[in-house]
XYZ file of C-alpha atoms in Angstrom:
376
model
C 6.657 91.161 237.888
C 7.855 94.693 238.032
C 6.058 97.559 236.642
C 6.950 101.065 237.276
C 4.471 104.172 237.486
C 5.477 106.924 235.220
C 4.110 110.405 237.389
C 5.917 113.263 238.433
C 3.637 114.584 240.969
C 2.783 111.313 242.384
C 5.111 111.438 245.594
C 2.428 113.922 247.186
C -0.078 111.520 247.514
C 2.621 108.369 248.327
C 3.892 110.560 250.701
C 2.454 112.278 253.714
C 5.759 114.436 254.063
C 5.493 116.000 250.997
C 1.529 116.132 250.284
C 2.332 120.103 250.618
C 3.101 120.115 246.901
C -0.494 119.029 246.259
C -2.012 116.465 243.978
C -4.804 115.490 241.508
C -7.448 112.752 240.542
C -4.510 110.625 238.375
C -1.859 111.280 240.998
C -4.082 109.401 243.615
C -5.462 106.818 240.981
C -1.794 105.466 239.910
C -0.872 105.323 243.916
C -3.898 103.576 244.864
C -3.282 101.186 241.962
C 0.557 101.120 243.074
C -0.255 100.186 246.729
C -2.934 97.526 245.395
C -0.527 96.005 243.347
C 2.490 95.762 246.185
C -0.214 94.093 248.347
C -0.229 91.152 245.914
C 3.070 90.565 245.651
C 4.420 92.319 242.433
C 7.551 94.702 242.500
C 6.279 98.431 242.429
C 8.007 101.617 241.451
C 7.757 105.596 240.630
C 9.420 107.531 238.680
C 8.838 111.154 240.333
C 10.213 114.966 240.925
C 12.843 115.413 242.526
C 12.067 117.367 245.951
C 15.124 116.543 247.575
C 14.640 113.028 248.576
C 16.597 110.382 247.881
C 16.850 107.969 245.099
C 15.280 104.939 245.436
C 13.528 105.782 248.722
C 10.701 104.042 249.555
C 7.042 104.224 251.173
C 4.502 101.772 251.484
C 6.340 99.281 249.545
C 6.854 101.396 246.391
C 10.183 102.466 245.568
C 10.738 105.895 243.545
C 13.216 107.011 241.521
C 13.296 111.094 240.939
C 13.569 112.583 237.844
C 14.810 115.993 237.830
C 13.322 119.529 240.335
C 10.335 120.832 239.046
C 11.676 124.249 237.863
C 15.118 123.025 236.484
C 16.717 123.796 233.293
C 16.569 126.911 230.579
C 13.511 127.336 228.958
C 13.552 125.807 225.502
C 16.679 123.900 226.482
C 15.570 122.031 229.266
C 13.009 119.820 227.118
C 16.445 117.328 226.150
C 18.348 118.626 229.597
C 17.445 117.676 231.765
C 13.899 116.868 231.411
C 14.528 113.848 228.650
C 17.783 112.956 229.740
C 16.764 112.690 233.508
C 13.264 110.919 232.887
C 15.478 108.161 230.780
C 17.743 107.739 233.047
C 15.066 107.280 235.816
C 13.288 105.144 233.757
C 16.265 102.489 233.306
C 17.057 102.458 236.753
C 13.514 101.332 237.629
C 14.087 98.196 235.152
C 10.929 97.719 234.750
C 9.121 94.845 232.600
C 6.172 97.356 232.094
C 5.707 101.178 232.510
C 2.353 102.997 233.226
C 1.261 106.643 232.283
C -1.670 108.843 232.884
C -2.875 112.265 232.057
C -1.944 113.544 228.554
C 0.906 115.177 227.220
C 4.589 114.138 225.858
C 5.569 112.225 228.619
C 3.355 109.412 227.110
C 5.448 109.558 223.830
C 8.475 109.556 225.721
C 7.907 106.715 227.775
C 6.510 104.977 224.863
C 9.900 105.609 223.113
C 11.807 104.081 225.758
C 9.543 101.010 226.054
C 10.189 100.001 222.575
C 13.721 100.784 222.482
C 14.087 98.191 225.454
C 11.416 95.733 224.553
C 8.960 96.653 228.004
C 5.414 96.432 228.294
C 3.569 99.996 228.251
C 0.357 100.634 229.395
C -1.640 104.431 229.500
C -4.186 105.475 231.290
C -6.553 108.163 230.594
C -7.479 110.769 233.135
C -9.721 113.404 231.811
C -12.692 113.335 228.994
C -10.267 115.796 227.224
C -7.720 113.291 226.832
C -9.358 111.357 224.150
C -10.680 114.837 221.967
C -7.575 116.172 219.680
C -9.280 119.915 218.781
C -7.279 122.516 220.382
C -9.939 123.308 223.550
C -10.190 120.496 224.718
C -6.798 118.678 224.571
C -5.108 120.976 227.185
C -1.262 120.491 225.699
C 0.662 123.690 224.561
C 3.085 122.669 221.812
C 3.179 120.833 218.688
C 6.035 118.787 219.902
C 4.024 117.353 222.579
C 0.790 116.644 220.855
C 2.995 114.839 218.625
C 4.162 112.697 221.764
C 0.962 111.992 222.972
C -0.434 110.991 219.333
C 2.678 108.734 219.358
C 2.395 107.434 222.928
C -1.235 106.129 222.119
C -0.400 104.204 219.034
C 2.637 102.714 220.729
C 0.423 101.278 223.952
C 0.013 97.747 224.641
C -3.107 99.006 227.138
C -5.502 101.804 226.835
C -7.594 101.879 229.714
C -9.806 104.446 229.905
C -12.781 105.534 232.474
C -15.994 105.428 230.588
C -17.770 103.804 227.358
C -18.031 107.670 226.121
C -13.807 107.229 226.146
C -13.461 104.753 224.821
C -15.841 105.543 221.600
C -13.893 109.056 221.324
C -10.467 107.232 221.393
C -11.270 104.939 218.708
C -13.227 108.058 216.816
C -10.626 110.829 217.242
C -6.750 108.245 217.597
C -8.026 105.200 216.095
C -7.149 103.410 218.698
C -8.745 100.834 220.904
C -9.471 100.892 224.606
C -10.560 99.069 227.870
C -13.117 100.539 230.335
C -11.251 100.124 233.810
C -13.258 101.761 236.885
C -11.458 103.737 239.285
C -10.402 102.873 242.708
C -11.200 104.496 246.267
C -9.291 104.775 249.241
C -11.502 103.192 251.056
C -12.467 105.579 254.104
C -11.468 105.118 257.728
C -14.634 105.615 259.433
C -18.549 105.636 258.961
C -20.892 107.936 260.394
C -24.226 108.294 261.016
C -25.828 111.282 259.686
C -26.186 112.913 262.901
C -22.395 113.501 262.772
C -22.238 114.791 259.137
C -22.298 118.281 260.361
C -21.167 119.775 257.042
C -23.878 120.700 255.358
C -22.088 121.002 251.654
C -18.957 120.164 250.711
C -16.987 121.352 247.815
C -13.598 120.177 246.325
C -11.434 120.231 243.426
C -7.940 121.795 241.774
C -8.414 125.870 240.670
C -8.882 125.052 237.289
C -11.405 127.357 234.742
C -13.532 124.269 233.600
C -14.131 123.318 237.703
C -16.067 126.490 237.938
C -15.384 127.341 241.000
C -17.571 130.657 240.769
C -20.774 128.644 240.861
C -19.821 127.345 244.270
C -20.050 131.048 245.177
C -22.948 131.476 243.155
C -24.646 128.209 245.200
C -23.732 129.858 248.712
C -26.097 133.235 247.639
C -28.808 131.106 246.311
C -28.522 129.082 249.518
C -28.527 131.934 252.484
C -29.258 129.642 255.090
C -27.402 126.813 254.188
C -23.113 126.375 254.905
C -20.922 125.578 252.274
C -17.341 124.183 252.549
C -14.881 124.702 249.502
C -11.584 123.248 249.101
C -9.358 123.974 246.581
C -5.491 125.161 246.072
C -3.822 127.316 243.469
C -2.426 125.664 239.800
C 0.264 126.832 238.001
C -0.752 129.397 235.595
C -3.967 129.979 237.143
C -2.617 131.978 240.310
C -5.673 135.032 239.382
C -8.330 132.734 239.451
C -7.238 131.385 242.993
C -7.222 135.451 244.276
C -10.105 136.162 242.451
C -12.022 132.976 244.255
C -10.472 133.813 247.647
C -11.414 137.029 247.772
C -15.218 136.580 246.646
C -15.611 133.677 249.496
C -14.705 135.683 252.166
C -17.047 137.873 251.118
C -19.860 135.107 251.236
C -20.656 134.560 255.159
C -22.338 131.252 254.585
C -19.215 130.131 252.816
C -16.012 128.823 254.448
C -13.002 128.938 252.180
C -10.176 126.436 253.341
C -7.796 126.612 250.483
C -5.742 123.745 249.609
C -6.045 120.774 252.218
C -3.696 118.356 252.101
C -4.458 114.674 250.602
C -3.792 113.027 253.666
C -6.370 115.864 255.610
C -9.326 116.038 253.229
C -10.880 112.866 254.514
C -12.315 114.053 257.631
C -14.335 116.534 255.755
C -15.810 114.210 253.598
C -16.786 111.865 256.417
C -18.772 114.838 257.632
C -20.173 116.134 254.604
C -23.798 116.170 254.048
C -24.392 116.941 250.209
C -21.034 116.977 248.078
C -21.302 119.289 245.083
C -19.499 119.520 241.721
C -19.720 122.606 239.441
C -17.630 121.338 236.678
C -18.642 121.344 232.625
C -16.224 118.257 231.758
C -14.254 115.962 233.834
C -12.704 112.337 233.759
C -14.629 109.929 236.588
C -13.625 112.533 239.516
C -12.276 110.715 242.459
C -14.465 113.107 244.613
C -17.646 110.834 243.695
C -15.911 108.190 245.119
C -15.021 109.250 247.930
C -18.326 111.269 248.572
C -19.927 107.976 248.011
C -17.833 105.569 249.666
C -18.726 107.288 252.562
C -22.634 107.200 252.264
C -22.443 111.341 250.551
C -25.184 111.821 247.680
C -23.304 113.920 244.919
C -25.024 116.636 243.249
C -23.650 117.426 239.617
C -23.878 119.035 236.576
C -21.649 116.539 235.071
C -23.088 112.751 235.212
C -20.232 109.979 233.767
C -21.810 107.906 231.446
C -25.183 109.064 233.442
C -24.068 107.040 236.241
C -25.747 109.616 238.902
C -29.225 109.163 237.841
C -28.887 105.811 236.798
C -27.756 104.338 240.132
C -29.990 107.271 242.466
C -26.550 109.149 243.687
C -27.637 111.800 243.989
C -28.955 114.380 241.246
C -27.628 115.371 237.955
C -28.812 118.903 237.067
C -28.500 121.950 234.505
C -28.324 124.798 236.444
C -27.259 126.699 239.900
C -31.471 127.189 240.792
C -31.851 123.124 240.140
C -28.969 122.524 242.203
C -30.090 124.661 245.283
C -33.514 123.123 245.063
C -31.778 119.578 244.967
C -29.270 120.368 248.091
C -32.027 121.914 250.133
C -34.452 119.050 249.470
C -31.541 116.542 250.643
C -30.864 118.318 253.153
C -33.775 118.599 254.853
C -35.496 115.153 254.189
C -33.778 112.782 256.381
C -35.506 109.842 255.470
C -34.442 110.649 251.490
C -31.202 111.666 252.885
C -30.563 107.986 254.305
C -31.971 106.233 251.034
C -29.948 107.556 248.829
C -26.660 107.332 250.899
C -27.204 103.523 251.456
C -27.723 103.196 247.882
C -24.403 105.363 247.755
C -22.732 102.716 250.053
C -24.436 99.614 248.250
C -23.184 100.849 244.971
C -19.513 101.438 246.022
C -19.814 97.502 247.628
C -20.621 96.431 244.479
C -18.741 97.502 241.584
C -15.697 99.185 243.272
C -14.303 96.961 245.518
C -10.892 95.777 244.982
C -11.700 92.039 244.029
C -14.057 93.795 241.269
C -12.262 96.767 239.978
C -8.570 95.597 240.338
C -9.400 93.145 237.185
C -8.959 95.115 233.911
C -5.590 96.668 235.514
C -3.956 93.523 235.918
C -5.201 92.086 232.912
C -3.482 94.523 230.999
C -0.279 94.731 233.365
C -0.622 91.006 232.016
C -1.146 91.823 228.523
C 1.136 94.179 228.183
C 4.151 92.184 229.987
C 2.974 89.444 227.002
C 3.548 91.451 224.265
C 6.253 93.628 225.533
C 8.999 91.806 223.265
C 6.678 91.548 220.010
């Protein structure tokens, strides 16, 4: 079978050559899923932006088509040319019997559009709590025209998967539409160490974004003088002040190292050596930074809990504000012997419910589904 991954920004993470351009959480969740999915024999493709590679090139088994350069066409004019035309066009050359999205926005109507037009399976993903609430703040799309899309996209889906129970009820509240619960996957890490060589004592990552919070990882480092934070995180289009105003503050803060954007392909080796991961956010999807954090034996310490997963399954600590947090890192910290209980119940956990003979089932399921009921 043959089923394509709809993502522009996707060739980042596929790609070590190009992981310059930087990435997100439903970047690396599609190529995870893509690589997966080549390693048991189905026919895998991408439909991505052009950065000057060439068509149909391929890596790690997945071949990708480009679309069109980020930053081509006339404003206005350049949603039919050459952003429609180009994605189309990409799309038919991948011949695909069924198509995958994530992350909202019109490209989910689009590729819905096609789909039906040429009888193909279609299958969307959700990547962000956001993506299932229509109000204005939280959906993050700009213009009617897309929100239209999206609206359309949803209804059209053979698949919904989504991350969480909380989703799926706000799909079926807000759209109307129903969804399955499909866990993320991890890139499972290369090495294991013992906590004697997780010389970082905190460890914080994500994209530049306002509802990341990034400030109260500077706010964290004051109430923690004689603790070490690391924070990663790169500039986002439209969001270029936030990134100066961050950069500036942290090299203010001597207990705080800020390294800026690290590439995909890098940011591994700091989360092997991270002590305590943090996460500042007020709403997210299921970040891929828990994962990873806890794939690796790293209790996460959160205001934001998925579905309460953190306390549930011991973590790490879900909390309501920076004081809490500080209290919570410290004690971690400090206390080897809690240290090493929660990280093997960090490990245990990750064994059990996100391993790839567990968590690969709902995706190909509905690849399945959807190639069913692609002609109906």
């Amino acid at each position: 079978m043959k089923v394509c991954f709809v993502g522009f920004d996707n060739l980042p993470v596929l790609a070590r050559e190009y992981n310059h351009h930087g990435n997100g959480g439903a970047q690396l969740q599609q190529t995870l899923l893509a690589k997966a999915l080549v390693a048991r024999g189905y026919q895998v493709s991408m439909i991505v932006w052009d950065y000057g590679q060439s068509d149909a090139a391929a890596w790690h088994g997945v071949t990708t088509y480009k679309a069109y350069r980020p930053d081509a066409g006339l404003p206005v004019l350049r949603f039919v040319y050459p952003r429609l035309t180009a994605t189309w066009a990409a799309l038919m050359r991948a011949d695909a019997d069924v198509y995958y999205t994530s992350t909202e926005g019109g490209l989910v109507g689009l590729v819905a559009m096609f789909c039906r037009r040429h009888g193909r399976g279609f299958i969307h993903r959700l990547a962000h709590d956001n993506d299932a609430d229509p109000k204005p703040k939280r959906l993050s799309i700009l213009h009617t025209r897309d929100k239209q899309l999206y609206k359309y996209g949803l209804r059209q889906a053979h698949t919904i998967l989504c991350q969480h129970a909380g989703q799926q009820r706000a799909l079926m509240q807000n759209f109307g539409v129903t969804s399955v619960v499909a866990d993320p996957l991890v890139d499972s890490p290369g090495r294991q160490l013992d906590r004697e060589k997780h010389d970082l004592e905190i460890l914080w990552v994500s994209n530049l974004l306002p509802f990341k919070r990034p400030e109260l990882a500077i706010e964290l480092a004051r109430h923690m003088p004689s603790r070490h934070i690391h924070m990663v995180g790169g500039p986002q289009p439209g969001f270029s002040d936030l990134y100066s105003k961050i950069e500036s503050a942290a090299k203010r803060q001597p207990n705080l190292t800020f390294c800026g954007r690290v590439p995909y392909h890098d940011v591994g080796d700091l989360y092997d050596r991270a002590k305590i991961f943090v996460n500042t956010s007020d709403t997210e999807g299921f970040p891929n930074s828990f994962l990873q954090s806890w794939s690796r034996g790293v209790p996460v310490i959160s205001f934001f809990d998925p579905g309460g997963l953190i306390s549930r399954e011991g973590l790490g600590v879900s909390l309501r504000s920076i004081d809490e947090m500080a209290c919570a890192a410290e004690h971690l910290i400090a206390d080897e012997t809690e240290w090493r209980k929660v990280s093997v119940r960090c490990r245990n956990y990750m064994d059990r419910v996100h391993g790839d003979h567990v968590v690969l089932k709902p995706y190909v399921a509905a690849i399945e589904e959807a190639a069913r009921r692609r002609n109906k």
